[in-house]
mmCIF file of C-alpha atoms and ligand atoms in Angstrom:
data_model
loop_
_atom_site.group_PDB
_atom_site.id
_atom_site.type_symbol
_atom_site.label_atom_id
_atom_site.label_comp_id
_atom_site.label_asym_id
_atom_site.label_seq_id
_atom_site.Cartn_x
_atom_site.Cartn_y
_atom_site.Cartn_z
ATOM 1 C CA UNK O 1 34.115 4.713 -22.808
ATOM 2 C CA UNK O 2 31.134 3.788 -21.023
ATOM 3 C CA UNK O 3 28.938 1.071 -23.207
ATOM 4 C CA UNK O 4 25.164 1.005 -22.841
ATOM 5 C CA UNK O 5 22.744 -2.179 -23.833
ATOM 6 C CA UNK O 6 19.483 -1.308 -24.880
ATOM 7 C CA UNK O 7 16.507 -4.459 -24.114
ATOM 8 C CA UNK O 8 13.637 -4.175 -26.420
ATOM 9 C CA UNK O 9 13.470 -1.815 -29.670
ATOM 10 C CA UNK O 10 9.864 -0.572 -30.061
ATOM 11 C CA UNK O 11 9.653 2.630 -31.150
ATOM 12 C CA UNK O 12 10.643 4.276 -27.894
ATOM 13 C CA UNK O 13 14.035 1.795 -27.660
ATOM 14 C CA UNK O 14 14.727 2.519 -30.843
ATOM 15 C CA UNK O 15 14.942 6.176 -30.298
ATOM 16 C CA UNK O 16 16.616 5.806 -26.655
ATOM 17 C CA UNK O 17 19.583 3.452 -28.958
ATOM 18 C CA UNK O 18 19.682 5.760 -31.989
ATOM 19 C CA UNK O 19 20.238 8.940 -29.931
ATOM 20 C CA UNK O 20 23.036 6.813 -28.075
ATOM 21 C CA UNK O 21 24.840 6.384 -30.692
ATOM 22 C CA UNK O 22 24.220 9.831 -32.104
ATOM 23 C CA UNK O 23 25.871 10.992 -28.948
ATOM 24 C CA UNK O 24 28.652 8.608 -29.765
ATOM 25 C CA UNK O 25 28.063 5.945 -26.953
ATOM 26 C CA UNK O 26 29.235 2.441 -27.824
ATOM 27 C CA UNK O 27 25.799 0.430 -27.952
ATOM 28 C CA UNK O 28 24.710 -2.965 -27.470
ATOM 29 C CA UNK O 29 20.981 -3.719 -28.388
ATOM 30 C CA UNK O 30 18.697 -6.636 -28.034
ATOM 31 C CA UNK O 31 15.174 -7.035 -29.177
ATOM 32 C CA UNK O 32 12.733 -10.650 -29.212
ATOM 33 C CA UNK O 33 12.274 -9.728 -32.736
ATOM 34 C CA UNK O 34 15.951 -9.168 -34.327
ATOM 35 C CA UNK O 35 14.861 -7.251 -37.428
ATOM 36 C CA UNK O 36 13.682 -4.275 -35.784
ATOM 37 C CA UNK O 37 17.247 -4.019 -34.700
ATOM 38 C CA UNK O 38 18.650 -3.651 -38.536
ATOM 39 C CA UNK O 39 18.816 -0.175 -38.883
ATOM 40 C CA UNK O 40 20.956 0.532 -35.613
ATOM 41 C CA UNK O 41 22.839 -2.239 -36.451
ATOM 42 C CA UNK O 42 23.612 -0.174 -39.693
ATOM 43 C CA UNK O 43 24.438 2.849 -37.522
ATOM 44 C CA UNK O 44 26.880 0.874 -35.997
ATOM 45 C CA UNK O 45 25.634 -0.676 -33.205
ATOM 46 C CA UNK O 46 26.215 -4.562 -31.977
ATOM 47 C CA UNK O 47 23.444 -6.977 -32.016
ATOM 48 C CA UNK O 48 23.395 -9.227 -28.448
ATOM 49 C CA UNK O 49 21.761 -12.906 -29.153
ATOM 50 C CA UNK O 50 20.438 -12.595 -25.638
ATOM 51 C CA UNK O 51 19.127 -10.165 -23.028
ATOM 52 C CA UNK O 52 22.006 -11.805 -20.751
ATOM 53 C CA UNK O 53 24.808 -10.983 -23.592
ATOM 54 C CA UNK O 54 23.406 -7.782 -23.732
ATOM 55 C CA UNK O 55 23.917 -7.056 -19.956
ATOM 56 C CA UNK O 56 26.764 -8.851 -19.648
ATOM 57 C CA UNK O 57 28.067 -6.445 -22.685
ATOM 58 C CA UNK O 58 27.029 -3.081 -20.677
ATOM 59 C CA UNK O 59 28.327 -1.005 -17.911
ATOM 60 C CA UNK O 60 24.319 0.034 -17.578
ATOM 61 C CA UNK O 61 21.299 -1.912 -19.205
ATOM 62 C CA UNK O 62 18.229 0.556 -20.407
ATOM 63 C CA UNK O 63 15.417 -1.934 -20.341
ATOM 64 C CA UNK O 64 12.489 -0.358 -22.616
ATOM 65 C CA UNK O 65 9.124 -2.817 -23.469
ATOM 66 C CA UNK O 66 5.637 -3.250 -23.340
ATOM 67 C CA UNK O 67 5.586 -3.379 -19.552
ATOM 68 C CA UNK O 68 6.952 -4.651 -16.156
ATOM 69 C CA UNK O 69 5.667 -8.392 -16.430
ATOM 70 C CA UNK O 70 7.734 -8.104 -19.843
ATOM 71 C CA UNK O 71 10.609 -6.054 -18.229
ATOM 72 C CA UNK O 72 10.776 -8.876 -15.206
ATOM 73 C CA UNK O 73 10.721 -11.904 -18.165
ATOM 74 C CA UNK O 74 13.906 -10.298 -19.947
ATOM 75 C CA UNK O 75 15.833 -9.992 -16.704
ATOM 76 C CA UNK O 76 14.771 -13.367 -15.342
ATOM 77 C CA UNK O 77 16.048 -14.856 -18.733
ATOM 78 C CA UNK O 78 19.740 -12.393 -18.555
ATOM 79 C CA UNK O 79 19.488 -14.446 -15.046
ATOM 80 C CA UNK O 80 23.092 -14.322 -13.542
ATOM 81 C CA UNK O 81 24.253 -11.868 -16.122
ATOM 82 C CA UNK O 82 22.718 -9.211 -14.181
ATOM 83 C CA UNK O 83 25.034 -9.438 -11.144
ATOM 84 C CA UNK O 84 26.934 -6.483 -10.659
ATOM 85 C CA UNK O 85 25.254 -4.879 -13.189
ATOM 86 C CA UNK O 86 23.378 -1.220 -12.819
ATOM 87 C CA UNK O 87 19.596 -2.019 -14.862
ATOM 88 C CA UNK O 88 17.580 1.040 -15.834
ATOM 89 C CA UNK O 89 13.569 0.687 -15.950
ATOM 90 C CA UNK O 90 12.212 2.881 -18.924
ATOM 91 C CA UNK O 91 9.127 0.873 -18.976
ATOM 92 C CA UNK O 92 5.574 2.527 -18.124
ATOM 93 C CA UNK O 93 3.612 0.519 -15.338
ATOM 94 C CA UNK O 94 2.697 0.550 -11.843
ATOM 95 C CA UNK O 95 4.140 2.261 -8.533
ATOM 96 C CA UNK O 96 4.278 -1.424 -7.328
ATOM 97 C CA UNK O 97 5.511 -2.772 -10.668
ATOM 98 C CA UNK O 98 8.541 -0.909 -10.410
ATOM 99 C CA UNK O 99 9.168 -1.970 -6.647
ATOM 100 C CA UNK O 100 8.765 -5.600 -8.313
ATOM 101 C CA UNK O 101 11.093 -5.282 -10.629
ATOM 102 C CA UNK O 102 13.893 -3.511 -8.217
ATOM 103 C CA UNK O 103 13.290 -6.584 -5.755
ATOM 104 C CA UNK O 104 14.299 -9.154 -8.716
ATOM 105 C CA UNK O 105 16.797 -7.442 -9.804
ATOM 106 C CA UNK O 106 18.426 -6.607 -5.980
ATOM 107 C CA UNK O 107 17.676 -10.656 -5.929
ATOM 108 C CA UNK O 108 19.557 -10.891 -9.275
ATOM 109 C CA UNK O 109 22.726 -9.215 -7.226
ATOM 110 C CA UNK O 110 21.962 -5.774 -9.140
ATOM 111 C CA UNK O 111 21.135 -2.228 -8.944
ATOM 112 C CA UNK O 112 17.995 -1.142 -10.368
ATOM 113 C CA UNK O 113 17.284 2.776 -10.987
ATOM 114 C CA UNK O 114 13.216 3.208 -12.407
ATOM 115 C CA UNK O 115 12.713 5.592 -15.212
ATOM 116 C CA UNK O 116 9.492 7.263 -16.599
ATOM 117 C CA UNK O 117 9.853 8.756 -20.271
ATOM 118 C CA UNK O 118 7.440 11.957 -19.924
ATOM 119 C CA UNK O 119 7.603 13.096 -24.003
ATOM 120 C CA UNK O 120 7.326 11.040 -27.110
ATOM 121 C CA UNK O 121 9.965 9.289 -29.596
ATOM 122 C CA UNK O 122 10.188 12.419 -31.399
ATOM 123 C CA UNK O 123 11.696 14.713 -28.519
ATOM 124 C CA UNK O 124 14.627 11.708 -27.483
ATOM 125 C CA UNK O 125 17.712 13.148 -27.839
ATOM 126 C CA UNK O 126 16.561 16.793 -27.382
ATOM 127 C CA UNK O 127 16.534 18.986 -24.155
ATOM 128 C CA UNK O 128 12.855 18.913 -24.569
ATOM 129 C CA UNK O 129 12.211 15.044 -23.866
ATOM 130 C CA UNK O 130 11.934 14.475 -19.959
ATOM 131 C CA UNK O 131 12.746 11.520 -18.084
ATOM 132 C CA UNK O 132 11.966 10.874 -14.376
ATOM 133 C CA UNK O 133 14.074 8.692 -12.408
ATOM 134 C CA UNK O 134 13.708 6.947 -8.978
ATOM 135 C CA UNK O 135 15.999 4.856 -7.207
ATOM 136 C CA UNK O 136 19.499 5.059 -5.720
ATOM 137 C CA UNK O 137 20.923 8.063 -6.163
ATOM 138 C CA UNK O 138 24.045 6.883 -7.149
ATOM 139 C CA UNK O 139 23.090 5.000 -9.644
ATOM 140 C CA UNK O 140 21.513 8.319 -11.600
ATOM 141 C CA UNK O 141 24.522 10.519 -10.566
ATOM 142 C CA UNK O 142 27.056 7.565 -11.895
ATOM 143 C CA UNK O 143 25.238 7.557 -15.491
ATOM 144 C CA UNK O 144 23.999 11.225 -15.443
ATOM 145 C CA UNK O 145 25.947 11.766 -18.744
ATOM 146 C CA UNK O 146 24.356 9.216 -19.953
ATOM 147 C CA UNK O 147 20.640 10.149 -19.270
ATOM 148 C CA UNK O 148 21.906 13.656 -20.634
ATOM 149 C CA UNK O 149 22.263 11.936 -23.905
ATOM 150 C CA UNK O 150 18.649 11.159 -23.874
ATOM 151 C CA UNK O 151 16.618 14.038 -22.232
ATOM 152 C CA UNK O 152 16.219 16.466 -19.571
ATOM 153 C CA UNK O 153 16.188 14.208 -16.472
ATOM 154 C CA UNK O 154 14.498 14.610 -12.996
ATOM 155 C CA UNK O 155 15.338 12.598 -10.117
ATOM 156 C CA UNK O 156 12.836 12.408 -7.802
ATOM 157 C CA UNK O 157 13.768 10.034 -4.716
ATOM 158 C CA UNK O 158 14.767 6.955 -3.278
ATOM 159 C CA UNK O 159 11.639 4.991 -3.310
ATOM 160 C CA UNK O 160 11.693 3.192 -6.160
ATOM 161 C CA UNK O 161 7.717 3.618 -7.346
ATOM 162 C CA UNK O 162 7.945 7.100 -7.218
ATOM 163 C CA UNK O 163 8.631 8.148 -10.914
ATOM 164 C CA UNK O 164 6.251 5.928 -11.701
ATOM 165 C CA UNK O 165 3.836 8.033 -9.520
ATOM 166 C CA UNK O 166 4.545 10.361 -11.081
ATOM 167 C CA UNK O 167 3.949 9.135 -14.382
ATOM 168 C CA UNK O 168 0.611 7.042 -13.998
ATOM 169 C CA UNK O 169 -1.056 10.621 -12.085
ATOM 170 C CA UNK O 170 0.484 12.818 -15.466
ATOM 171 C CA UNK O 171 -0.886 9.974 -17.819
ATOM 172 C CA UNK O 172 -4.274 10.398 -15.733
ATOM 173 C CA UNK O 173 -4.329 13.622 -16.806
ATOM 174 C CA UNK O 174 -3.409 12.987 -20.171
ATOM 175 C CA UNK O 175 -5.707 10.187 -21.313
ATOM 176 C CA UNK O 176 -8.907 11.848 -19.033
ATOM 177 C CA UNK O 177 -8.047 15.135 -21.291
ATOM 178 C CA UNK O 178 -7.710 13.400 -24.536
ATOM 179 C CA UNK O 179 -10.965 11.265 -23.721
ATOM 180 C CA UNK O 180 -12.656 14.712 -22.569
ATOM 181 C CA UNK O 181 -11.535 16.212 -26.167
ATOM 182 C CA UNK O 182 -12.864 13.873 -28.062
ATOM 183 C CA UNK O 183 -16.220 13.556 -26.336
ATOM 184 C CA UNK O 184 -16.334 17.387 -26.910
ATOM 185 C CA UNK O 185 -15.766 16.999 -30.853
ATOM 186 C CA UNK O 186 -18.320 14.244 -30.983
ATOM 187 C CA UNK O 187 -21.255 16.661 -29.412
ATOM 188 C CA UNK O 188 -20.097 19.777 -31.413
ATOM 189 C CA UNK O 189 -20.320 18.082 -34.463
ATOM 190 C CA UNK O 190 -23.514 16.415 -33.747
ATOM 191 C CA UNK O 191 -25.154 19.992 -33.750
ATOM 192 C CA UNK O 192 -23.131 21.238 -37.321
ATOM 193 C CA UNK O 193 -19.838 22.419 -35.586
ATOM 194 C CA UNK O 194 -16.435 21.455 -37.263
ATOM 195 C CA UNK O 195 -13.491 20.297 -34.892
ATOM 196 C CA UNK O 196 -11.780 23.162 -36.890
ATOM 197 C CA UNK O 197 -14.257 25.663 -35.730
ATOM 198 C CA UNK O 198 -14.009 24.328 -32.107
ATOM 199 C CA UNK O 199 -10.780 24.336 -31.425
ATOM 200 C CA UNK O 200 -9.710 27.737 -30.716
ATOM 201 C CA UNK O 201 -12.073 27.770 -28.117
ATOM 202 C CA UNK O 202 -11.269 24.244 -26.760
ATOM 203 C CA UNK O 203 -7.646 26.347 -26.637
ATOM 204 C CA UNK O 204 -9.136 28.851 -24.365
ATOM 205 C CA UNK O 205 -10.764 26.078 -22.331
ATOM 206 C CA UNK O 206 -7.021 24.503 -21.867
ATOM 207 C CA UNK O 207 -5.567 28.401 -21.208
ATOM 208 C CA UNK O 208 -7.777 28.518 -17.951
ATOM 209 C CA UNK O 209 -6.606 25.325 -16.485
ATOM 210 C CA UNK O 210 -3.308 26.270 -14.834
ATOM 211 C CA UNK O 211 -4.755 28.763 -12.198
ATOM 212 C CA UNK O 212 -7.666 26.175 -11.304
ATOM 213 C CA UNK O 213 -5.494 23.546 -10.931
ATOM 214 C CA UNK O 214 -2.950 25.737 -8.906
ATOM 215 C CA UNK O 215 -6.039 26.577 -6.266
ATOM 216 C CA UNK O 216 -7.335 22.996 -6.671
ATOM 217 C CA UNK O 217 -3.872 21.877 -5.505
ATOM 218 C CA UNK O 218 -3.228 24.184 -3.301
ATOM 219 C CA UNK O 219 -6.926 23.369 -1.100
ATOM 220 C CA UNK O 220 -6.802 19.680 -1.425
ATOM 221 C CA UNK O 221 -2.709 20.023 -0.062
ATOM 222 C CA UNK O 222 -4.127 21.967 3.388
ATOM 223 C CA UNK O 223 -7.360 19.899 3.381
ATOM 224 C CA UNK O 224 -9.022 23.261 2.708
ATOM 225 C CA UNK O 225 -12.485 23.896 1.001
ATOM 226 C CA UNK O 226 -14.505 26.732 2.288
ATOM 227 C CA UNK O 227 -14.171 30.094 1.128
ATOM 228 C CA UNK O 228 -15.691 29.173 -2.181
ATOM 229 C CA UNK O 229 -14.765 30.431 -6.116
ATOM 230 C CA UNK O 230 -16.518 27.384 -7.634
ATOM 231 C CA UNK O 231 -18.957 25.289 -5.322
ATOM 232 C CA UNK O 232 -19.865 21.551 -6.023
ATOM 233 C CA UNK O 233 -23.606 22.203 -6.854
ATOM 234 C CA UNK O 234 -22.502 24.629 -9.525
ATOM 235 C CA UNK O 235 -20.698 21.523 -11.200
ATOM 236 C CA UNK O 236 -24.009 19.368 -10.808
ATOM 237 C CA UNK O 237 -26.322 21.707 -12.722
ATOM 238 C CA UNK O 238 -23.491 21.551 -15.269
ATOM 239 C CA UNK O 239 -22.921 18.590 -15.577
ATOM 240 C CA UNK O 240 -26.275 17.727 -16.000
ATOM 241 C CA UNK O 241 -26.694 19.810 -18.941
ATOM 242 C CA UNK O 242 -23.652 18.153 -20.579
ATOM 243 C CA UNK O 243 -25.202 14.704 -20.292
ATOM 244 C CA UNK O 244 -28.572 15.690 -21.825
ATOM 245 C CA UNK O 245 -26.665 17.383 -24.354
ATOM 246 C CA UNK O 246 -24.738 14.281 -25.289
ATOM 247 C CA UNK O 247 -28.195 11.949 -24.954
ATOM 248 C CA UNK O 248 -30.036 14.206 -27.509
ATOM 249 C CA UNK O 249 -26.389 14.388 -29.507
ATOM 250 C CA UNK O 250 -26.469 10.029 -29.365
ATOM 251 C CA UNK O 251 -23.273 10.419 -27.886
ATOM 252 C CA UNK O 252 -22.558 8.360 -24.756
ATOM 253 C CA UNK O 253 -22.061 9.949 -21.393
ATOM 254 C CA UNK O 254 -20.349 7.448 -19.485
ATOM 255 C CA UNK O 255 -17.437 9.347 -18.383
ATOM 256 C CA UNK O 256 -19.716 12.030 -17.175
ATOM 257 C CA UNK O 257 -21.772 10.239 -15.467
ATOM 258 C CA UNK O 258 -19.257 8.536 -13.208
ATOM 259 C CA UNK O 259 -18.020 12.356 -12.520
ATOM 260 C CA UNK O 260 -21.318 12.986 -11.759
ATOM 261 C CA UNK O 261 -21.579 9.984 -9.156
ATOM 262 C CA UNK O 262 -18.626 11.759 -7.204
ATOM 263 C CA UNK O 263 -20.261 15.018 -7.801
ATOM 264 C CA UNK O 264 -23.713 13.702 -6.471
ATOM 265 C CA UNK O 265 -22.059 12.071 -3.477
ATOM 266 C CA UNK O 266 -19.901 15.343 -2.235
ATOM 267 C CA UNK O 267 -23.413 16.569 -2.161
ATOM 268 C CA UNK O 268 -25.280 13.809 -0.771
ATOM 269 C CA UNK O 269 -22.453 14.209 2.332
ATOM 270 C CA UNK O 270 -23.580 18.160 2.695
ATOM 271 C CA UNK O 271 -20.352 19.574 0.800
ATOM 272 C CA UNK O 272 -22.519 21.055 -2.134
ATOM 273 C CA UNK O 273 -21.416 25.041 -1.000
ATOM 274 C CA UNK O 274 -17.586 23.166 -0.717
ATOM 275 C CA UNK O 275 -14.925 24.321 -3.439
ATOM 276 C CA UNK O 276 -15.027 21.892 -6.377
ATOM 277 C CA UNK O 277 -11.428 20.466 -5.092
ATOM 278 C CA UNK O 278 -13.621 18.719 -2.327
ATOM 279 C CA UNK O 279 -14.947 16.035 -5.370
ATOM 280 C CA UNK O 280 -11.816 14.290 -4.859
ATOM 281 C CA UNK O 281 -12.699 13.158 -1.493
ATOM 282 C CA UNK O 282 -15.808 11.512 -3.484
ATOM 283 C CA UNK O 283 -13.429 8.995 -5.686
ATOM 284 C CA UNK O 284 -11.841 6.936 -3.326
ATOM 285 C CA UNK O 285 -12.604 3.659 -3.003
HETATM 286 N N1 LIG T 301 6.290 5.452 -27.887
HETATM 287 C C1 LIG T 301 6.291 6.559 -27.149
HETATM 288 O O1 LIG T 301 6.180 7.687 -27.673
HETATM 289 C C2 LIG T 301 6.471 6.458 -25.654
HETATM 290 C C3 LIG T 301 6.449 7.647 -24.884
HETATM 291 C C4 LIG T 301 6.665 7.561 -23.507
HETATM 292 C C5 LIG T 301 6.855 6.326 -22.904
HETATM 293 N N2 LIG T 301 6.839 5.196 -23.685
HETATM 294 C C6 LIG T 301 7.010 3.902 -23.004
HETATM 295 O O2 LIG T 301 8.092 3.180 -23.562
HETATM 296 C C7 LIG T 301 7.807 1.770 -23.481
HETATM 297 C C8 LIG T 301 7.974 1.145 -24.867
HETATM 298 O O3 LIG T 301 7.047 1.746 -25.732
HETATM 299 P P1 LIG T 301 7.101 1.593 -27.307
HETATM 300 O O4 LIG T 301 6.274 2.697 -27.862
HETATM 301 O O5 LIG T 301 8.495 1.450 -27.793
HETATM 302 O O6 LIG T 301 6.359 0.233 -27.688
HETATM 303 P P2 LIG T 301 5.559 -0.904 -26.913
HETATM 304 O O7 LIG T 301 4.611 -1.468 -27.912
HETATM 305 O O8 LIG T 301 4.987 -0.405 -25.648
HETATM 306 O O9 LIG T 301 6.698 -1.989 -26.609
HETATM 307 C C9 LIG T 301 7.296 -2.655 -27.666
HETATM 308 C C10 LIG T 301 8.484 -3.428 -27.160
HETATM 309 O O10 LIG T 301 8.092 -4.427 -26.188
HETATM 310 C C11 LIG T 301 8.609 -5.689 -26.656
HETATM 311 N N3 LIG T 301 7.817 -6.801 -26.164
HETATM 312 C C12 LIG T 301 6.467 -6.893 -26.087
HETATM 313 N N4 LIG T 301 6.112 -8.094 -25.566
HETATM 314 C C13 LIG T 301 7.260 -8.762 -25.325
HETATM 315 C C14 LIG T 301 7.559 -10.039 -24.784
HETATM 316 N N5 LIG T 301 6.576 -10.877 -24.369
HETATM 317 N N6 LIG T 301 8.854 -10.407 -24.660
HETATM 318 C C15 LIG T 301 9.848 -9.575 -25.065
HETATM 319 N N7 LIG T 301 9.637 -8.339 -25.576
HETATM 320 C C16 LIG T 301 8.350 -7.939 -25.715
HETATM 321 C C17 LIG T 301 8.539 -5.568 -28.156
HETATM 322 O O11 LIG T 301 9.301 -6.588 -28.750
HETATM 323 P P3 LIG T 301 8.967 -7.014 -30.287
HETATM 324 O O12 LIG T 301 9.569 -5.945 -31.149
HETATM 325 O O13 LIG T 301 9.596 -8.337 -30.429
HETATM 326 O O14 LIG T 301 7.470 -7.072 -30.414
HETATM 327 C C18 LIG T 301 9.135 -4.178 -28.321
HETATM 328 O O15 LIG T 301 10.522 -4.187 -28.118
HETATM 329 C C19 LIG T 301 6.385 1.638 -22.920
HETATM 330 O O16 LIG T 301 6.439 1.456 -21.535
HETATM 331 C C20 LIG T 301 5.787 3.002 -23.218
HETATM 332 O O17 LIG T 301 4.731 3.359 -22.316
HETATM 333 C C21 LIG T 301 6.651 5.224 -25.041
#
């Protein structure tokens, strides 16, 4: 029976472990601080006194902490251990982070697969938790019952940064929405309006997304901006609004106001009749 190791129990490795053994997996786990390892040791899992006993102890190491600096520290300390051995990233961090960390461990004489966990702790174990993976091939096919275990999995490609593309563009998204959200509750409730009252409207906001971003995708993908739904100066008188909104509100505007430097610049450049997916252009540095 295949045995997995599990490096580093925060919430998410404690999940990744617990639905391991809930799937019946023999598992090995390690964690810098043991007691966070107490209740999977319950469940029947064995406690490695080292991240190189727990790779030694695996056919496949899941390596799951704060982030790649941390992830390269563990596998520089399992050292020689890791010979041999097939390491899975399921750390969030940087396209390049990930390339980092394959190089050490190819150095190390293993094989490295990178992993992105898309869902929270709560949807491990369940078809509805997603992982991306990039990396050998053979490596993901080898252990695919494995990752099965876990979530619905995605593999993406060879280059070893690319679920982690994938991952800091979604978590762009995320975090900008979130940040957006709570901006929006802050002016609504500076001018009497409950979050409770908002939000089926903020819901109606979110419904209209998919087909704008479909277009957006669609014209930045063919480098195509005329023929125009939503042009860039309609954004500008917008998003001026918004920011004198949040000024008389005493609500900062930062965020807006570095869209708006993008937005002013497309314009400055003589793209204000352009479609809106011309901004983009705007925010490279
Ligand atoms: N939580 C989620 O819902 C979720 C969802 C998707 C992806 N992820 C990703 O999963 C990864 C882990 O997340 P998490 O929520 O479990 O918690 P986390 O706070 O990101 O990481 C905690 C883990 O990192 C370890 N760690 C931190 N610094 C260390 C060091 N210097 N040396 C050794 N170990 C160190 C901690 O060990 P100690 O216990 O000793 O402190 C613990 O095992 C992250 O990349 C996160 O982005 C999490």
């Amino acid at each position: 029976m295949t045995t997995i190791s599990v490096l580093g129990l925060g919430p998410m490795g404690q999940a990744l472990a617990g639905a391991l053994l809930d799937a019946g997996f023999r598992t090995t786990v390690w964690n810098r601080t043991p007691a966070k390892a107490d209740a999977l040791r319950a469940r029947g899992a064995a406690w490695a006194s080292s991240p190189g006993e727990a790779v030694a102890a695996g056919d496949i190491t899941l390596v799951n902490v704060v982030d790649h600096p941390v992830v390269d520290a563990v596998l520089e300390a399992a050292g020689q251990a890791v010979a041999d051995h097939s390491i899975v990233g399921l750390t969030s961090d940087t396209p390049d982070n990930a390339r980092s960390t394959a190089k050490l461990v190819a150095d190390l004489g293993g094989g490295y697969l990178d992993g992105a966990i898309m869902t929270p702790t709560s949807t491990i174990g369940t078809p509805s938790a997603s992982i991306l993976f990039a990396g050998p091939r053979d490596i993901f096919d080898t252990h695919r019952d494995v990752f099965a275990a876990l979530a619905t999995t995605t593999w993406l490609g060879e280059d070893y940064g690319r679920a982690a593309s994938y991952d800091m563009a979604l978590l762009d998204l995320f975090w900008t929405s979130v940040s957006g959200f709570l901006h929006a509750l802050n002016v609504a409730q500076a001018n009497g309006v409950k979050p409770s009252e908002l939000l089926p409207h903020a819901h109606g906001i979110v419904g209209i997304l998919p087909p704008i971003f479909e277009e957006v995708a669609e014209r930045i993908e063919h480098d195509r901006h005329d023929d125009t739904s939503a042009p860039v100066s309609s954004v500008a008188a917008s998003l001026r609004h918004l920011i004198a909104a949040s000024h008389q509100a005493g609500v900062d505007s930062g965020a807006l106001k570095a869209f708006q430097r993008y937005v002013d610049a497309t314009v400055a450049k003589g793209r204000g009749d352009d479609e809106i997916s011309r901004i983009a252009e705007a925010m490279s540095e």
